[in-house]
mmCIF file of C-alpha atoms and ligand atoms in Angstrom:
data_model
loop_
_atom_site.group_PDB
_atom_site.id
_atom_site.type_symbol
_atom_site.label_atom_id
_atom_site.label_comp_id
_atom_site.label_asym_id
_atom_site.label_seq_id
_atom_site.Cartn_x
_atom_site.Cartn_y
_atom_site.Cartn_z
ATOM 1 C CA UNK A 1 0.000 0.000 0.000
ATOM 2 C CA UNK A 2 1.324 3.591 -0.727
ATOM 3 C CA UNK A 3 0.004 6.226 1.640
ATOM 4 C CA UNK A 4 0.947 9.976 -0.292
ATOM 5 C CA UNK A 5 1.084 13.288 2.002
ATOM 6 C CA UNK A 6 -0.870 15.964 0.202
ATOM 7 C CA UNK A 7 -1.204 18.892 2.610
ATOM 8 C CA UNK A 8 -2.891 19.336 6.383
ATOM 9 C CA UNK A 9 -5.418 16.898 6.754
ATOM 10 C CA UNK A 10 -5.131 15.146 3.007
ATOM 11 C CA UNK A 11 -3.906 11.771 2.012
ATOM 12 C CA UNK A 12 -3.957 9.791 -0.726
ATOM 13 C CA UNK A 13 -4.087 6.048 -0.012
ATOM 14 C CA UNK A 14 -3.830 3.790 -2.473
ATOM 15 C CA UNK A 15 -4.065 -0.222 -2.209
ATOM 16 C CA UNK A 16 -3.626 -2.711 -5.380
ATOM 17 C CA UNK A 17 -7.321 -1.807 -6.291
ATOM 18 C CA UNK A 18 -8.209 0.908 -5.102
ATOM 19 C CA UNK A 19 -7.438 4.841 -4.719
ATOM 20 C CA UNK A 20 -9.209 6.886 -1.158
ATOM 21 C CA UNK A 21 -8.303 10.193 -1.306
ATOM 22 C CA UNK A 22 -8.888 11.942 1.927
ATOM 23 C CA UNK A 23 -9.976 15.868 2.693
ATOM 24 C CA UNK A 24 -7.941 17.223 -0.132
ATOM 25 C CA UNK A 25 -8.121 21.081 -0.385
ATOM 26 C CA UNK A 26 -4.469 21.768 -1.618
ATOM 27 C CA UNK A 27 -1.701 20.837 -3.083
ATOM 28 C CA UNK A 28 -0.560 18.451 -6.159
ATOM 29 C CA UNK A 29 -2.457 15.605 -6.799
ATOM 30 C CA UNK A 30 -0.298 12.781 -7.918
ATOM 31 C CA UNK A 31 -0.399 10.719 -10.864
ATOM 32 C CA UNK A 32 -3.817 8.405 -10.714
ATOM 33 C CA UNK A 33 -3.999 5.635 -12.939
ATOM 34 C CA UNK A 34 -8.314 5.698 -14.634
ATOM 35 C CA UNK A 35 -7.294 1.520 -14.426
ATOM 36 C CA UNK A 36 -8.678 1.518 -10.395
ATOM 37 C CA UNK A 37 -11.643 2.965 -8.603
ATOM 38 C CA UNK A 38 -11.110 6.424 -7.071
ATOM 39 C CA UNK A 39 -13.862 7.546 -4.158
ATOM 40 C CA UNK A 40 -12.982 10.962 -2.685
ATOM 41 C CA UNK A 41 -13.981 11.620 1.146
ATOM 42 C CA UNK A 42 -14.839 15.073 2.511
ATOM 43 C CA UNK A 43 -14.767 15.215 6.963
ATOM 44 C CA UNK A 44 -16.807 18.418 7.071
ATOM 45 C CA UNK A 45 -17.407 21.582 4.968
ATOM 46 C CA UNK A 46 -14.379 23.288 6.455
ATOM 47 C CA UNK A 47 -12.254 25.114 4.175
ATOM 48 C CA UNK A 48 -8.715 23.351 5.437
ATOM 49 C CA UNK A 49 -10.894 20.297 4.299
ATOM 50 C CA UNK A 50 -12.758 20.537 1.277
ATOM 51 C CA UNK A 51 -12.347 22.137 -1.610
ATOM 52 C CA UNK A 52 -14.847 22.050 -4.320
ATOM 53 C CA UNK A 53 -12.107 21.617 -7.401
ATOM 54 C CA UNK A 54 -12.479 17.888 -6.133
ATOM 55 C CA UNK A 55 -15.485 17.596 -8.434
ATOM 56 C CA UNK A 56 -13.875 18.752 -11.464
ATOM 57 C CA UNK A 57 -11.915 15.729 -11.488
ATOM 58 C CA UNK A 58 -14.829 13.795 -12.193
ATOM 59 C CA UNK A 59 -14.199 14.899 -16.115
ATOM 60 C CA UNK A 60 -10.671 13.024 -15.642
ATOM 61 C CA UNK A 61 -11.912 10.144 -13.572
ATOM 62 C CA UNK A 62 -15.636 9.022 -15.067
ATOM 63 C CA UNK A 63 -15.707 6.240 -12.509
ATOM 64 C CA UNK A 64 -14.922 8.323 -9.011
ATOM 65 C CA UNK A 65 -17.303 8.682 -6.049
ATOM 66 C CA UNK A 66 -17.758 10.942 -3.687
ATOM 67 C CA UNK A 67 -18.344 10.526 0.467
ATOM 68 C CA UNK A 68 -19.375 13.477 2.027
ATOM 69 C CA UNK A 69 -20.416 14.136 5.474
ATOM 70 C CA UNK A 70 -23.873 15.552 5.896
ATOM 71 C CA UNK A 71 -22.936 18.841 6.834
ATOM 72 C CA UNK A 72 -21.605 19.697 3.663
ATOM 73 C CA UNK A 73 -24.564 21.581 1.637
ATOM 74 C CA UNK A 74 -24.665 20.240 -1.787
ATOM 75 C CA UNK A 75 -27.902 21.161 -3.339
ATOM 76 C CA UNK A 76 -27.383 24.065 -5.332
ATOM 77 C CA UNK A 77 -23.336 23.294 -5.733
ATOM 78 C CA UNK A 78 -24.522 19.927 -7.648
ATOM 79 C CA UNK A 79 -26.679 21.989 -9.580
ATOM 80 C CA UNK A 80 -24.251 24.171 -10.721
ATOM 81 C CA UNK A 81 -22.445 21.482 -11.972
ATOM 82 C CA UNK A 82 -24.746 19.690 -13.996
ATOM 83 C CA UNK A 83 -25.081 22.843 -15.402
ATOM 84 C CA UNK A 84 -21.944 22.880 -16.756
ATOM 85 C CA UNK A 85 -21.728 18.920 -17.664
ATOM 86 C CA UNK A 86 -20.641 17.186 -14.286
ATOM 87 C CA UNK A 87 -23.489 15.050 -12.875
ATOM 88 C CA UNK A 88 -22.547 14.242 -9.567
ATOM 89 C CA UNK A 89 -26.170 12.831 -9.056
ATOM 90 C CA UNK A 90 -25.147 9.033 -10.023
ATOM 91 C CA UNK A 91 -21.697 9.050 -7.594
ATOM 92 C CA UNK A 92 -22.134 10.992 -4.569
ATOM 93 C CA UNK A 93 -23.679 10.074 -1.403
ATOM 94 C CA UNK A 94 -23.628 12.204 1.769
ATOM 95 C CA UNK A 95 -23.300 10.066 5.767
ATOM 96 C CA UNK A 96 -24.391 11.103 8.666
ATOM 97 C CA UNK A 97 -23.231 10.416 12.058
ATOM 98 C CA UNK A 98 -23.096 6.983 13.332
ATOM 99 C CA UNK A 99 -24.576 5.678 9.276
ATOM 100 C CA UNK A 100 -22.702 2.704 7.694
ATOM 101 C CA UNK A 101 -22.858 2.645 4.108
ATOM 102 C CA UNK A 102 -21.693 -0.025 1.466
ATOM 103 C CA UNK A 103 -20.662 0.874 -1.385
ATOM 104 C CA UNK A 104 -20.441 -0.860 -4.556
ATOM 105 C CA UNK A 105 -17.260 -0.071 -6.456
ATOM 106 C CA UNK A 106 -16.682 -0.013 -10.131
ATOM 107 C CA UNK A 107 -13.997 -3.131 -9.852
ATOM 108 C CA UNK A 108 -16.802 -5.014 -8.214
ATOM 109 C CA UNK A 109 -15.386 -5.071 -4.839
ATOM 110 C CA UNK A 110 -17.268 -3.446 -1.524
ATOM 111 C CA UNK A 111 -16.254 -0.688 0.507
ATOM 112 C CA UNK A 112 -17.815 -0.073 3.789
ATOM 113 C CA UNK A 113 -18.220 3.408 5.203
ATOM 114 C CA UNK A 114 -18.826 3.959 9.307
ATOM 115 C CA UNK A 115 -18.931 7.490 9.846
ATOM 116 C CA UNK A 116 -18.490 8.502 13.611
ATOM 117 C CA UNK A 117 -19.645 11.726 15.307
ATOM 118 C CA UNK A 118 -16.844 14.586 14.771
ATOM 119 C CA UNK A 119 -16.313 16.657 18.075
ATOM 120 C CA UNK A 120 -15.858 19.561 15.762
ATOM 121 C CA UNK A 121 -17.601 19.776 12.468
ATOM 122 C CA UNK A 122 -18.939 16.588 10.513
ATOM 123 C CA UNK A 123 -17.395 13.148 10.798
ATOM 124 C CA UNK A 124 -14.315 10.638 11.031
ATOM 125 C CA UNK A 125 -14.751 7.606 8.781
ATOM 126 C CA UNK A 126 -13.874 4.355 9.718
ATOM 127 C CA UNK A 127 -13.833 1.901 6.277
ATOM 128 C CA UNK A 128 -13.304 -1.693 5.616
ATOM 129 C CA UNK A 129 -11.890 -2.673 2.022
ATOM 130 C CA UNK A 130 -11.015 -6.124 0.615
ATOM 131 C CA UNK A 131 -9.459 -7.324 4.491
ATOM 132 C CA UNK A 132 -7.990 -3.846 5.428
ATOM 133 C CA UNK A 133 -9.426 -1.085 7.722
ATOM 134 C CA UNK A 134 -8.245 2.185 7.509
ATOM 135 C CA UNK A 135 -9.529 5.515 9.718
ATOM 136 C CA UNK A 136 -9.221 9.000 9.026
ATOM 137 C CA UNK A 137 -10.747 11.349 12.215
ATOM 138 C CA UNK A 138 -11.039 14.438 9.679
ATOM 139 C CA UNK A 139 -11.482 16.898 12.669
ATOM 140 C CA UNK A 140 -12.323 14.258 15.499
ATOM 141 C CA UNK A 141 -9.965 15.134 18.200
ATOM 142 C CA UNK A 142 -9.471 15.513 22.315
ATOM 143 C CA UNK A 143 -9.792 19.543 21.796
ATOM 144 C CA UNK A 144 -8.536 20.348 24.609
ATOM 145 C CA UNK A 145 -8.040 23.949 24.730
ATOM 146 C CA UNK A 146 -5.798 25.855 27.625
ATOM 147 C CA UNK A 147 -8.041 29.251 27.248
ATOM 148 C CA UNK A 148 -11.724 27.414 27.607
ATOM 149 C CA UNK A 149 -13.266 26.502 30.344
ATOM 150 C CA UNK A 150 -13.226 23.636 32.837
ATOM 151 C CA UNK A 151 -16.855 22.107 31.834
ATOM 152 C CA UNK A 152 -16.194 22.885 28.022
ATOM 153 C CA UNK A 153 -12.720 20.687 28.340
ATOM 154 C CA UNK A 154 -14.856 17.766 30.082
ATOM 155 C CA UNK A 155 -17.749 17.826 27.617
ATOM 156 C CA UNK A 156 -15.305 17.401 25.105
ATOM 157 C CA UNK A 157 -13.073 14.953 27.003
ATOM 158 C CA UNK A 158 -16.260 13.012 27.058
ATOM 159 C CA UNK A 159 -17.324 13.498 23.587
ATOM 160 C CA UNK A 160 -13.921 12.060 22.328
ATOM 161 C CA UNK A 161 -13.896 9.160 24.697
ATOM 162 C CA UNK A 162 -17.510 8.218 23.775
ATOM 163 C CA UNK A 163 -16.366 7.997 19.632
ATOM 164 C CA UNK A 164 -12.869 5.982 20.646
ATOM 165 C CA UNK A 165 -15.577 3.483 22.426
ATOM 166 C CA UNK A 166 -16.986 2.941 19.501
ATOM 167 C CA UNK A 167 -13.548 1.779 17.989
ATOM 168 C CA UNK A 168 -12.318 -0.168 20.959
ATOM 169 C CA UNK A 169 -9.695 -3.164 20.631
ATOM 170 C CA UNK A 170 -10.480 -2.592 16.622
ATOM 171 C CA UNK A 171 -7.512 -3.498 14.674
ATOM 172 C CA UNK A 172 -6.406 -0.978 12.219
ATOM 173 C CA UNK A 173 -4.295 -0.757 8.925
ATOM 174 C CA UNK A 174 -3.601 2.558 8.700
ATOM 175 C CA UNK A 175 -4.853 5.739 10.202
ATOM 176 C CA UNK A 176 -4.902 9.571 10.224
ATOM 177 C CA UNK A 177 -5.177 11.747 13.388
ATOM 178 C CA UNK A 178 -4.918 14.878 14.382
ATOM 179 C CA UNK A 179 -1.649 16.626 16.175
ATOM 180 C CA UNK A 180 -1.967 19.895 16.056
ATOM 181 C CA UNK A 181 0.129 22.083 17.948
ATOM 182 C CA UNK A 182 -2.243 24.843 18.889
ATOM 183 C CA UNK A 183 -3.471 22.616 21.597
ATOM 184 C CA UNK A 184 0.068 23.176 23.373
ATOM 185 C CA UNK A 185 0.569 20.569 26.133
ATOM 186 C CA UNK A 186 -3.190 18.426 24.921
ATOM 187 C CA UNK A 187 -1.831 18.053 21.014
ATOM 188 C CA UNK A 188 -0.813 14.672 22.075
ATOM 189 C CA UNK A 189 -3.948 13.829 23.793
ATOM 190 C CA UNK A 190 -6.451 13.013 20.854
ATOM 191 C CA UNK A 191 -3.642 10.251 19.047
ATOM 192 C CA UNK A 192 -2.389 9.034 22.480
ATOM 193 C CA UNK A 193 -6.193 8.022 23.452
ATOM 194 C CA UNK A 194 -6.608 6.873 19.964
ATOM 195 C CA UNK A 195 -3.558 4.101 20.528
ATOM 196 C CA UNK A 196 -5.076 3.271 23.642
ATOM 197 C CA UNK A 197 -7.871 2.230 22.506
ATOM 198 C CA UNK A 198 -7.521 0.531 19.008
ATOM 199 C CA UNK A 199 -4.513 -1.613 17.662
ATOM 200 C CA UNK A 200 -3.486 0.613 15.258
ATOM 201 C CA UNK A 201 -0.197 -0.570 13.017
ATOM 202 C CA UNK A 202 0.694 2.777 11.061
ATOM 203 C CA UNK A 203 -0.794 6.178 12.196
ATOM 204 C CA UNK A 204 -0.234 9.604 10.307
ATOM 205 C CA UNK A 205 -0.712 12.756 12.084
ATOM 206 C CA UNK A 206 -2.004 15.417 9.958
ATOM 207 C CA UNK A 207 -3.895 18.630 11.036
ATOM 208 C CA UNK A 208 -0.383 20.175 12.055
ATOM 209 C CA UNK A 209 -0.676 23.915 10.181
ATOM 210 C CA UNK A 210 3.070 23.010 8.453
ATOM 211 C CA UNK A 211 4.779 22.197 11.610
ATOM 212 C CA UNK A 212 6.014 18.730 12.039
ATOM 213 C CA UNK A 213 7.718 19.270 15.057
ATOM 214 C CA UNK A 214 5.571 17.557 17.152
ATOM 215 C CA UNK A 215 6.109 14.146 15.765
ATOM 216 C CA UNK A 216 9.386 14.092 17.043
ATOM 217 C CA UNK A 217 8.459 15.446 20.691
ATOM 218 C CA UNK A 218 5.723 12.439 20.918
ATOM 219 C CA UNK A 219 8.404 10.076 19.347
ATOM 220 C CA UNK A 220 10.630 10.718 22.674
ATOM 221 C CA UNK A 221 7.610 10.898 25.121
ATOM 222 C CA UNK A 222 6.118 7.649 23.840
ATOM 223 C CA UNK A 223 9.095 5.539 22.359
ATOM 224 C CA UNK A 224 6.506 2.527 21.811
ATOM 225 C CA UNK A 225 5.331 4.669 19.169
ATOM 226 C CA UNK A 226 8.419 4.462 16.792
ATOM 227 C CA UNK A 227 7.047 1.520 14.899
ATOM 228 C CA UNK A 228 3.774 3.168 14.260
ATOM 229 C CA UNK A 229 3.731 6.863 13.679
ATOM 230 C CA UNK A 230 4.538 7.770 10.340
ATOM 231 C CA UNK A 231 7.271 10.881 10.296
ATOM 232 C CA UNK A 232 5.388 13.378 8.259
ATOM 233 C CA UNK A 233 7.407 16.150 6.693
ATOM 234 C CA UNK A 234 6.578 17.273 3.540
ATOM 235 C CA UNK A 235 3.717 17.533 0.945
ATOM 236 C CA UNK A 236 3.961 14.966 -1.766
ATOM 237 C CA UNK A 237 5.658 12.339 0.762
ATOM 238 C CA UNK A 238 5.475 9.249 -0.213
ATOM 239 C CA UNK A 239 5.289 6.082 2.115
ATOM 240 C CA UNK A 240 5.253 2.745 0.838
ATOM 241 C CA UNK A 241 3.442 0.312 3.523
HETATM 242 ZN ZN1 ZN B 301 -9.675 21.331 10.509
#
């Protein structure tokens, strides 16, 4: 498998069948081969998530599909685009919170979609392909800000821990979480609970504003890590799994 850095929160993952291409909204996409399926997820309508050039590529790729969370408005945006000879009508769907969808790919082969509950905006997806499972939280994270207040830290302490039930003792493939270094002292938080809870074998941080510094500050706090998180550095990095 070959896991490609694109920017923030975006990653293209590609297995021997398949291309998921996660919460693009910058950035060079690499060279994608029209021989497998393509399905595009968007977390949440954010604009470090989801960028709306993702549907153009739908003239390059006839056979992509498109995941989007529900709080993405779509209505008049699909319109728009019909207008101008995109249908998106036959290849997007739109999940909501706790749904699990199947969907039918174009090489014949299933792909399930859990979404979880997002303790921001939207949803994380959880996904089972061909024997693999592979998670990205989009903006599901411990949020644990310094400057709010005591009960607003516990609601959302209790938010996240309620989602990483939901994925408890689950072994996972590969997965992208949040480390983002505005949350000071917490930006460890969200991806330590996360590898409490689930048997994760590679984990990408992402969400880190273009400063990778982090990885190497949790590297030395949790050495048991080192076989597991991914050293992000660069957009376009490559990773062969
Ligand atoms: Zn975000």
């Amino acid at each position: 498998m070959k896991v490609t850095y694109l920017g923030h929160s975006g990653f293209l993952l590609e297995t021997d069948t398949v291309y998921l291409l996660f919460d693009y909204y910058t950035g060079a996409l690499p060279e994608i081969s029209a021989d497998k399926p393509l399905v595009v997820f968007v977390s949440h309508s954010h604009a470090d998530h989801y960028n709306r050039e993702i549907f153009q590529w739908k003239l390059r790729y006839p056979d992509i599909q498109y995941v989007l969370a529900h709080d993405i408005p779509v209505k008049r945006m699909m319109e728009e685009h019909k207008a101008r000879g995109i249908d998106l009508d036959p290849c997007l769907i739109q999940v909501r919170k706790r749904e699990t969808r199947e969907l039918r790919l174009c090489n014949g082969s299933a792909l399930i979609v859990y979404a979880l509950r997002s303790t921001d905006a939207g949803v994380a997806y959880l996904l089972e392909y061909e024997g693999h499972v592979f998670y990205h939280a989009g903006d599901l994270n411990l949020w644990y800000w310094e400057g709010e207040s005591k009960q607003y830290n516990e609601n959302m302490t209790r938010a996240y821990l309620k989602e990483m039930e939901t994925l408890k003792g689950r072994k996972i493939d590969i997965a992208f979480i949040p480390l983002d270094p505005r949350l000071q002292e917490h930006a460890m938080d969200g991806l330590r609970i996360f590898m409490e809870y689930t048997k994760t074998e590679a984990v990408f941080p992402m969400h880190m504003w273009n400063d990778y510094s982090l990885i190497d500050t949790c590297l030395k706090r949790f050495p048991e890590y080192k076989k597991h998180l991914r050293s992000v550095s660069h957009e376009g990095q490559v990773f062969v799994l």
